[in-house]
Coordinates of N, CA and C in Angstrom, one line a residue:
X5 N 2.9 -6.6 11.1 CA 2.6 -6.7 9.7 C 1.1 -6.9 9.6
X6 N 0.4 -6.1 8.5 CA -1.0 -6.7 8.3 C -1.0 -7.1 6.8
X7 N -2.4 -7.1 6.9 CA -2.7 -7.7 5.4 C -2.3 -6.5 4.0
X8 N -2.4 -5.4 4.5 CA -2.2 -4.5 3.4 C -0.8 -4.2 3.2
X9 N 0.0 -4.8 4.5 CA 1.4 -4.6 4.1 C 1.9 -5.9 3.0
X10 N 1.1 -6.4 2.6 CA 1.3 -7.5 1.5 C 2.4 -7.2 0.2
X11 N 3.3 -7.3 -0.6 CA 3.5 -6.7 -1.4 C 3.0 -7.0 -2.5
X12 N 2.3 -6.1 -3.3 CA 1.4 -6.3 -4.2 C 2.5 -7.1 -5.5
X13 N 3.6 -7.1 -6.0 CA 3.9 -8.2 -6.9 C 3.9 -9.3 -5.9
X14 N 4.2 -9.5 -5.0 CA 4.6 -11.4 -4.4 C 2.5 -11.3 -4.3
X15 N 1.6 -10.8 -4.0 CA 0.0 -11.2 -4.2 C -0.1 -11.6 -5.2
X16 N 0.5 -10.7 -6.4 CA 0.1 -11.2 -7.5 C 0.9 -12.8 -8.2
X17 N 2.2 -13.0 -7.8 CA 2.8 -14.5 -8.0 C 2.6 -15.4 -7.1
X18 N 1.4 -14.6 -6.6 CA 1.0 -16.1 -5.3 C 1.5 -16.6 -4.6
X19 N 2.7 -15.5 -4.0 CA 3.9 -16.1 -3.1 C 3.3 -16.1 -1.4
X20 N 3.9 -17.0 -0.7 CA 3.8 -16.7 0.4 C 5.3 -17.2 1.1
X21 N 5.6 -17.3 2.5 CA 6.7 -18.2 2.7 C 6.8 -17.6 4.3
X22 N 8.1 -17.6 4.9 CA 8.4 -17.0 6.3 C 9.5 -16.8 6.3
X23 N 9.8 -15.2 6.9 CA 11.0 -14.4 6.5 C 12.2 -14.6 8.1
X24 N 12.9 -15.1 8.1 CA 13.6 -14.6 9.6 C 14.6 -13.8 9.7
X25 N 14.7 -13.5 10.6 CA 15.4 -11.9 11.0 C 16.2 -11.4 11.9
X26 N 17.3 -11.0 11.8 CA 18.2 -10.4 13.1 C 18.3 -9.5 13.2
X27 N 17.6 -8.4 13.8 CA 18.0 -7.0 14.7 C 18.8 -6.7 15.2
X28 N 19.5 -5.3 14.8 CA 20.6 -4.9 15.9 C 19.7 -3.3 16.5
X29 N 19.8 -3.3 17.7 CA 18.8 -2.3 18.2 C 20.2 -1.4 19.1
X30 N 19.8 -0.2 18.6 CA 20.6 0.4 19.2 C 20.4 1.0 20.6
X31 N 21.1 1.7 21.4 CA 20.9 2.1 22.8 C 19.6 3.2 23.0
X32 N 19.1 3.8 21.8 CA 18.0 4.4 21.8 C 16.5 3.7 21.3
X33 N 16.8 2.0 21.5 CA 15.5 1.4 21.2 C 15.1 1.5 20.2
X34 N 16.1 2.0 18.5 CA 16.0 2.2 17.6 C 16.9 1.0 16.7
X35 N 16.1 0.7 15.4 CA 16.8 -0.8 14.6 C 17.6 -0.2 14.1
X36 N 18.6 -0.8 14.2 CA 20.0 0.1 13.1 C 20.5 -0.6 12.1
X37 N 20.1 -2.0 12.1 CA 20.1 -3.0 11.6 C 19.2 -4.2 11.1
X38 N 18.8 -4.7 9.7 CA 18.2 -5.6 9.9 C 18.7 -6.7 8.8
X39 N 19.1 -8.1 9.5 CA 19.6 -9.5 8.5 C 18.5 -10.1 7.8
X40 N 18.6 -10.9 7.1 CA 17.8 -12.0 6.9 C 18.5 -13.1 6.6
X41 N 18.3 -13.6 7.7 CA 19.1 -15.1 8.1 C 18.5 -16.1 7.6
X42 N 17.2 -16.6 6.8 CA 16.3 -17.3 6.4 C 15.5 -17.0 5.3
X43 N 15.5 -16.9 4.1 CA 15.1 -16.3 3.4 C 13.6 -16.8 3.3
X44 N 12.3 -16.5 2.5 CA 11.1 -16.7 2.3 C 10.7 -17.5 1.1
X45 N 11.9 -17.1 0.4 CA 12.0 -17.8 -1.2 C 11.8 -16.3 -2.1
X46 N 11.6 -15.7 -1.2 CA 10.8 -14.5 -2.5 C 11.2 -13.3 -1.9
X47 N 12.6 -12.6 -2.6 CA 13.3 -11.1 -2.4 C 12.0 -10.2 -1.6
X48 N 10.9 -10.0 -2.4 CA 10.1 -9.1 -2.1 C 9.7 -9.4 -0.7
X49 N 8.9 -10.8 -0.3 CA 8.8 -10.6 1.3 C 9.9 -10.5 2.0
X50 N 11.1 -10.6 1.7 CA 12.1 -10.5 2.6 C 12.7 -9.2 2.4
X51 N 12.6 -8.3 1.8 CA 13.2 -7.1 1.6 C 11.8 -6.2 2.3
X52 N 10.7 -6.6 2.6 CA 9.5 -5.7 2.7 C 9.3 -6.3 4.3
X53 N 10.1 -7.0 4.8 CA 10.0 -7.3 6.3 C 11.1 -6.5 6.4
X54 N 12.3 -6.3 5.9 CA 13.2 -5.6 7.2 C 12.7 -4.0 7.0
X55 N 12.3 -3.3 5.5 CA 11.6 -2.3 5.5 C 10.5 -1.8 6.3
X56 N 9.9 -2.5 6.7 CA 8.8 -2.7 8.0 C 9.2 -2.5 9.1
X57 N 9.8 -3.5 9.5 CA 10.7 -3.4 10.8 C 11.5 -2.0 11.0
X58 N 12.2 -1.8 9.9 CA 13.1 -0.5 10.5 C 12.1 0.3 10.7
X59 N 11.0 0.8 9.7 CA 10.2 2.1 10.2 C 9.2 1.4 11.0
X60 N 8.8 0.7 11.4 CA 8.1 0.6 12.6 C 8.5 0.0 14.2
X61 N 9.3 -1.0 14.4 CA 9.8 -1.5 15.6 C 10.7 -0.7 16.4
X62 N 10.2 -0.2 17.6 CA 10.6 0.8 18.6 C 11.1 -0.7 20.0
X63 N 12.0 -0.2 20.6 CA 12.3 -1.4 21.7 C 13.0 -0.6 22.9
X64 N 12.6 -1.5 23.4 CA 13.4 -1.1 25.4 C 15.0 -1.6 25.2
X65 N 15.5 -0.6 24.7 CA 16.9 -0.9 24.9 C 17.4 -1.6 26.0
X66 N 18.5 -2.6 25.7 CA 19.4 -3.6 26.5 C 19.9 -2.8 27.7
X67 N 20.1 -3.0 28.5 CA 20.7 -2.5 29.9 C 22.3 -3.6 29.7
X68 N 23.4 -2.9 30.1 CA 24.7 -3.4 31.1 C 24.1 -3.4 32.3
X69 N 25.5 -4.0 33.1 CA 25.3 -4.1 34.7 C 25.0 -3.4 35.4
X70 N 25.4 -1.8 34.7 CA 25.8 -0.6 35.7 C 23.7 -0.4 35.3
X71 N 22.8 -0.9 34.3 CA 21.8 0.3 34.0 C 21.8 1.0 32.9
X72 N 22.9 1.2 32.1 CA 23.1 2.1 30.8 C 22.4 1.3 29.9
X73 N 22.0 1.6 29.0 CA 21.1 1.4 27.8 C 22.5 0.9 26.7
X74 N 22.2 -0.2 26.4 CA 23.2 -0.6 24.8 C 23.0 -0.9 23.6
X75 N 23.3 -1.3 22.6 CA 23.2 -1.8 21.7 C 22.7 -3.7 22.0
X76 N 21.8 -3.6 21.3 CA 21.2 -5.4 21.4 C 20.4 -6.1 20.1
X77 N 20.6 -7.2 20.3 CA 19.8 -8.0 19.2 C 18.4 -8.7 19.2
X78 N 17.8 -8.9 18.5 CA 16.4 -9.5 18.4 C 16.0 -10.4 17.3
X79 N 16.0 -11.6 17.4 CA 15.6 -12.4 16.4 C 14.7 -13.2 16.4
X80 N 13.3 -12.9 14.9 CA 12.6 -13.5 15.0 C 11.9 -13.8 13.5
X81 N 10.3 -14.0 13.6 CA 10.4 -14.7 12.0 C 8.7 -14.1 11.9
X82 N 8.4 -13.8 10.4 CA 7.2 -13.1 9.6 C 6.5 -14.4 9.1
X83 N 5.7 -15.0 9.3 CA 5.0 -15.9 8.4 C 4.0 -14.8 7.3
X84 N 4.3 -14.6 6.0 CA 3.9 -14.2 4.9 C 2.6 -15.2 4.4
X85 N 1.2 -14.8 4.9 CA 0.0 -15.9 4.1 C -0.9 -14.9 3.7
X86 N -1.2 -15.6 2.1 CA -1.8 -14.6 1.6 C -2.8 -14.2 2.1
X87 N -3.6 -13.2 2.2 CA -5.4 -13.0 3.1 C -6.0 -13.3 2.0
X88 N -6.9 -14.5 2.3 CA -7.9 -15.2 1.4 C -9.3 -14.4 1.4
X89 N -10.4 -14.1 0.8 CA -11.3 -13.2 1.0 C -12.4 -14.2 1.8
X90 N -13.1 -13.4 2.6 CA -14.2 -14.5 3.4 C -15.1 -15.0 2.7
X91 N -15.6 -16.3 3.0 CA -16.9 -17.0 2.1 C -18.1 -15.7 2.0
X92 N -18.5 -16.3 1.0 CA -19.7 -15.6 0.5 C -21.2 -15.9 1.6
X93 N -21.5 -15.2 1.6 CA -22.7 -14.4 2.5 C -24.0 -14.7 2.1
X94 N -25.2 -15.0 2.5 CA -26.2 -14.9 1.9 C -27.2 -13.5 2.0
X95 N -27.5 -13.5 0.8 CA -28.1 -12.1 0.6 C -28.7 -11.7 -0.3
X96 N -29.6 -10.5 -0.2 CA -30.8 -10.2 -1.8 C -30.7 -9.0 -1.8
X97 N -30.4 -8.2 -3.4 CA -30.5 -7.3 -3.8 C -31.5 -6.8 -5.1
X98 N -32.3 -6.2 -4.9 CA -33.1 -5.5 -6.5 C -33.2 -4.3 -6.7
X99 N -32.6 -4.2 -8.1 CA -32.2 -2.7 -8.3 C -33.3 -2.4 -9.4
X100 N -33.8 -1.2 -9.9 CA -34.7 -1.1 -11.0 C -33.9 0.4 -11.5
X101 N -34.1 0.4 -12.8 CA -34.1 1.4 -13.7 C -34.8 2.0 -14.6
X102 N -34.6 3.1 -15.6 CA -35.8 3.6 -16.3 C -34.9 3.4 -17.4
X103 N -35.4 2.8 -18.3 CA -35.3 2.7 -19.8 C -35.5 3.0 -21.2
X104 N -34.8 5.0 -21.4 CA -35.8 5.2 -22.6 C -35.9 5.0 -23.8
X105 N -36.8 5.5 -24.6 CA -36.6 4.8 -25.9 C -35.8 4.5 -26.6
X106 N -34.4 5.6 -26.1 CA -32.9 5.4 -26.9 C -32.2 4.8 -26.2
X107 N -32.4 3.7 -25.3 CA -31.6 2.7 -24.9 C -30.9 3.4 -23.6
X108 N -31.1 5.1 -23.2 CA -30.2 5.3 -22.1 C -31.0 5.0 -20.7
X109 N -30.1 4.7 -19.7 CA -30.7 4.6 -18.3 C -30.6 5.7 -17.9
X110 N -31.6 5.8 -16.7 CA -31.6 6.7 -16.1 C -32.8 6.0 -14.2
X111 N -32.8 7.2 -13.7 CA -33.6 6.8 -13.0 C -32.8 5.2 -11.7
X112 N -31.7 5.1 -12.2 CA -31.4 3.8 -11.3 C -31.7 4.2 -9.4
X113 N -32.2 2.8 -9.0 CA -32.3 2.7 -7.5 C -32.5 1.6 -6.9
X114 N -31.6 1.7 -5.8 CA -31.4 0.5 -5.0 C -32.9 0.0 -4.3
X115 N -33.8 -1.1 -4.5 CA -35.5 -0.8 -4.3 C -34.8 -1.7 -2.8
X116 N -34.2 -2.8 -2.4 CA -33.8 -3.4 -1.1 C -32.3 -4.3 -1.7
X117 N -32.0 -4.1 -0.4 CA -30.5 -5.1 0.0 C -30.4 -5.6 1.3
X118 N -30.8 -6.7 1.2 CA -30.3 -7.3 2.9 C -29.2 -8.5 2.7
X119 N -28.8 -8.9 3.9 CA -27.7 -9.6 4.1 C -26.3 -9.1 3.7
X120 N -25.3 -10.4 3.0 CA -24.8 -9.4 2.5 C -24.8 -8.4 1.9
X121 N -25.8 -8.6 0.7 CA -25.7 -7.2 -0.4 C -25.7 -6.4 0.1
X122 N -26.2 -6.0 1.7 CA -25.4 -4.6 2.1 C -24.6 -4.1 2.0
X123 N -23.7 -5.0 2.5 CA -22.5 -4.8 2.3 C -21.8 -4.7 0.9
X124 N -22.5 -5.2 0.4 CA -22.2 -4.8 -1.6 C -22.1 -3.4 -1.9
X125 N -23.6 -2.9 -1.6 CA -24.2 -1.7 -1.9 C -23.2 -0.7 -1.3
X126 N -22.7 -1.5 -0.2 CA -21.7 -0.3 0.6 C -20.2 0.4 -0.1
X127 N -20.3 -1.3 -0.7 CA -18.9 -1.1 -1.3 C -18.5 -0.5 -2.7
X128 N -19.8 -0.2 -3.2 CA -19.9 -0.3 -5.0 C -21.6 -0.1 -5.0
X129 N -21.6 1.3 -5.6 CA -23.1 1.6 -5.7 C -23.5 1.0 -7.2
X130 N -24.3 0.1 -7.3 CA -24.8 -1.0 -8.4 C -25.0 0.3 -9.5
X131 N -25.7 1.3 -9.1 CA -25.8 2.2 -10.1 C -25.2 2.6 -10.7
X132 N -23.8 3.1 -10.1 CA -23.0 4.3 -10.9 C -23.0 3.4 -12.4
X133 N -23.5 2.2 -13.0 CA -22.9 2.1 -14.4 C -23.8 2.5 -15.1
X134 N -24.2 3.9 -15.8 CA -25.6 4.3 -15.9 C -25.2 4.3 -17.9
X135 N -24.4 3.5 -18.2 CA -24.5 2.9 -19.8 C -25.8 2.5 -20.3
X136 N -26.5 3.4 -21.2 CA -27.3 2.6 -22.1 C -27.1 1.4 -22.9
X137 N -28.0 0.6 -23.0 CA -27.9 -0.1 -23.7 C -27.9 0.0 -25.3
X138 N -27.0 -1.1 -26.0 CA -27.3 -0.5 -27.7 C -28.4 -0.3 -28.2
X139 N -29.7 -1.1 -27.9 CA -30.4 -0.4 -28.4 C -31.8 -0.6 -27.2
X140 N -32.6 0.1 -26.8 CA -33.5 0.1 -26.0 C -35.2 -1.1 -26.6
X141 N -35.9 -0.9 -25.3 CA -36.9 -1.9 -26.3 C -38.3 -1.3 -27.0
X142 N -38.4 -1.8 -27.1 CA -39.9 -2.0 -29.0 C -40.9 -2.5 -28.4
X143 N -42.0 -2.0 -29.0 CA -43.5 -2.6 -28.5 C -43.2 -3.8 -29.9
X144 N -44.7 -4.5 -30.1 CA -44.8 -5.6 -30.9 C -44.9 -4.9 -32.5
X145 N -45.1 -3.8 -32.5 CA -45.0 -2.7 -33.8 C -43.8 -2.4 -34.2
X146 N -42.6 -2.5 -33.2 CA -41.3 -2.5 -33.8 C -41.0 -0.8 -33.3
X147 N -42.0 -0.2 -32.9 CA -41.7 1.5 -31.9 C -41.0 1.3 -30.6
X148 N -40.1 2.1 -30.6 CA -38.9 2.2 -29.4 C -40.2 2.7 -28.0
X149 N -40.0 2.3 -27.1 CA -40.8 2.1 -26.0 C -39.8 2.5 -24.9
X150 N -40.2 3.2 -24.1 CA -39.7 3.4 -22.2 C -40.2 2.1 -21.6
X151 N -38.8 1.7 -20.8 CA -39.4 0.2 -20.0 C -38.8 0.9 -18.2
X152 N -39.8 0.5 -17.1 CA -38.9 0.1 -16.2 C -38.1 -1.7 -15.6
X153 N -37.2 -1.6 -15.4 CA -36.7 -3.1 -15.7 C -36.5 -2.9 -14.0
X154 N -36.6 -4.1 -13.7 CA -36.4 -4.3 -12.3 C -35.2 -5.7 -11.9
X155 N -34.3 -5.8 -11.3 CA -33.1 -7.3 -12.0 C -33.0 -7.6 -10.0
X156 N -33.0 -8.8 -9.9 CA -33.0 -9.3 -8.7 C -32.2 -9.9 -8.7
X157 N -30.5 -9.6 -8.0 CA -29.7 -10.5 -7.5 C -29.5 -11.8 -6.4
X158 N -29.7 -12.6 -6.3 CA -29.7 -13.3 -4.9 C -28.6 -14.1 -4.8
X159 N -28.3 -14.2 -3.4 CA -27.1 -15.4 -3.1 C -27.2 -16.1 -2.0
X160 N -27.2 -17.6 -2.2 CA -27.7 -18.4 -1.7 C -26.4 -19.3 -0.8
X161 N -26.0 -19.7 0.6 CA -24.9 -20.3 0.9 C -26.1 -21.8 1.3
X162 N -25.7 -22.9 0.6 CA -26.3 -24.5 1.1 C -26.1 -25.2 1.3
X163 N -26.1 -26.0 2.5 CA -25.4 -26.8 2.8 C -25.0 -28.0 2.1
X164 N -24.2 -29.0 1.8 CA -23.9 -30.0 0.6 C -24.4 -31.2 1.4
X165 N -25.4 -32.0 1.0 CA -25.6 -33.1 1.4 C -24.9 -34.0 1.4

């Protein structure tokens, strides 16, 4: 199981718990069977462990005396924990854009990103939201004006005294 095999309703009701399970494996090392002997509290991880298991768990079938391959069992248990996201990173990002008189951007670019905000930039280009604003800015005469704006994100991890 990994993290993405999560089921997205039990992520969303914040469930977690541990599922246990009895296999019956048949003579071709294939699950032909799966129980749940212990439930998790919550249908969905327990109905999404034996679905797992049957299309993924392949096994060395049981041997008799003679060496023939049999039918066999396997019993074991899923601990379901939600994946927590990793602490926050330190890191700096400033992005600038061009601002014209009619409030649309244009012109957006990444000017630096270190640390994490690399990894920001990687994940989500700050740009794509290229929405003008409702209304753009004015000189002191109250005339719509081209601005470039420049916005500096930082993030800081400190230690707590």
């Amino acid at each position: 199981m990994t993290t993405a095999d999560y089921p997205p309703d039990a992520l969303r009701a914040n469930l977690e718990g541990v599922t246990e399970f009895l296999l019956t494996v048949g003579p071709d090392g294939m699950v032909t069977s799966c129980q749940i002997k212990a439930s998790s509290g919550s249908p969905s991880l327990d109905v999404t462990t034996c679905d797992l298991i049957r299309r993924r768990a392949r096994f060395t079938p049981a041997r008799d005396p003679s060496g023939a391959a049999v039918s066999g069992t396997y019993f074991n248990r899923v601990r379901w924990t939600i994946p927590r996201p990793p602490p926050p990173e330190a890191g700096e990002m400033t992005v600038s854009y061009f601002v014209s008189p009619d409030g649309s951007r244009s012109e957006c670019r990444v000017e630096t990103a270190v640390g994490a905000a690399l990894t920001m930039v990687a994940k989500a280009d700050p740009c794509k939201n290229t929405a003008g604003f409702s209304r753009g800015f004015v000189d002191q005469a109250g005339k719509p004006v081209a601005r470039r704006v420049r916005s500096t994100v930082k993030v800081e991890v400190l230690p707590v005294p």
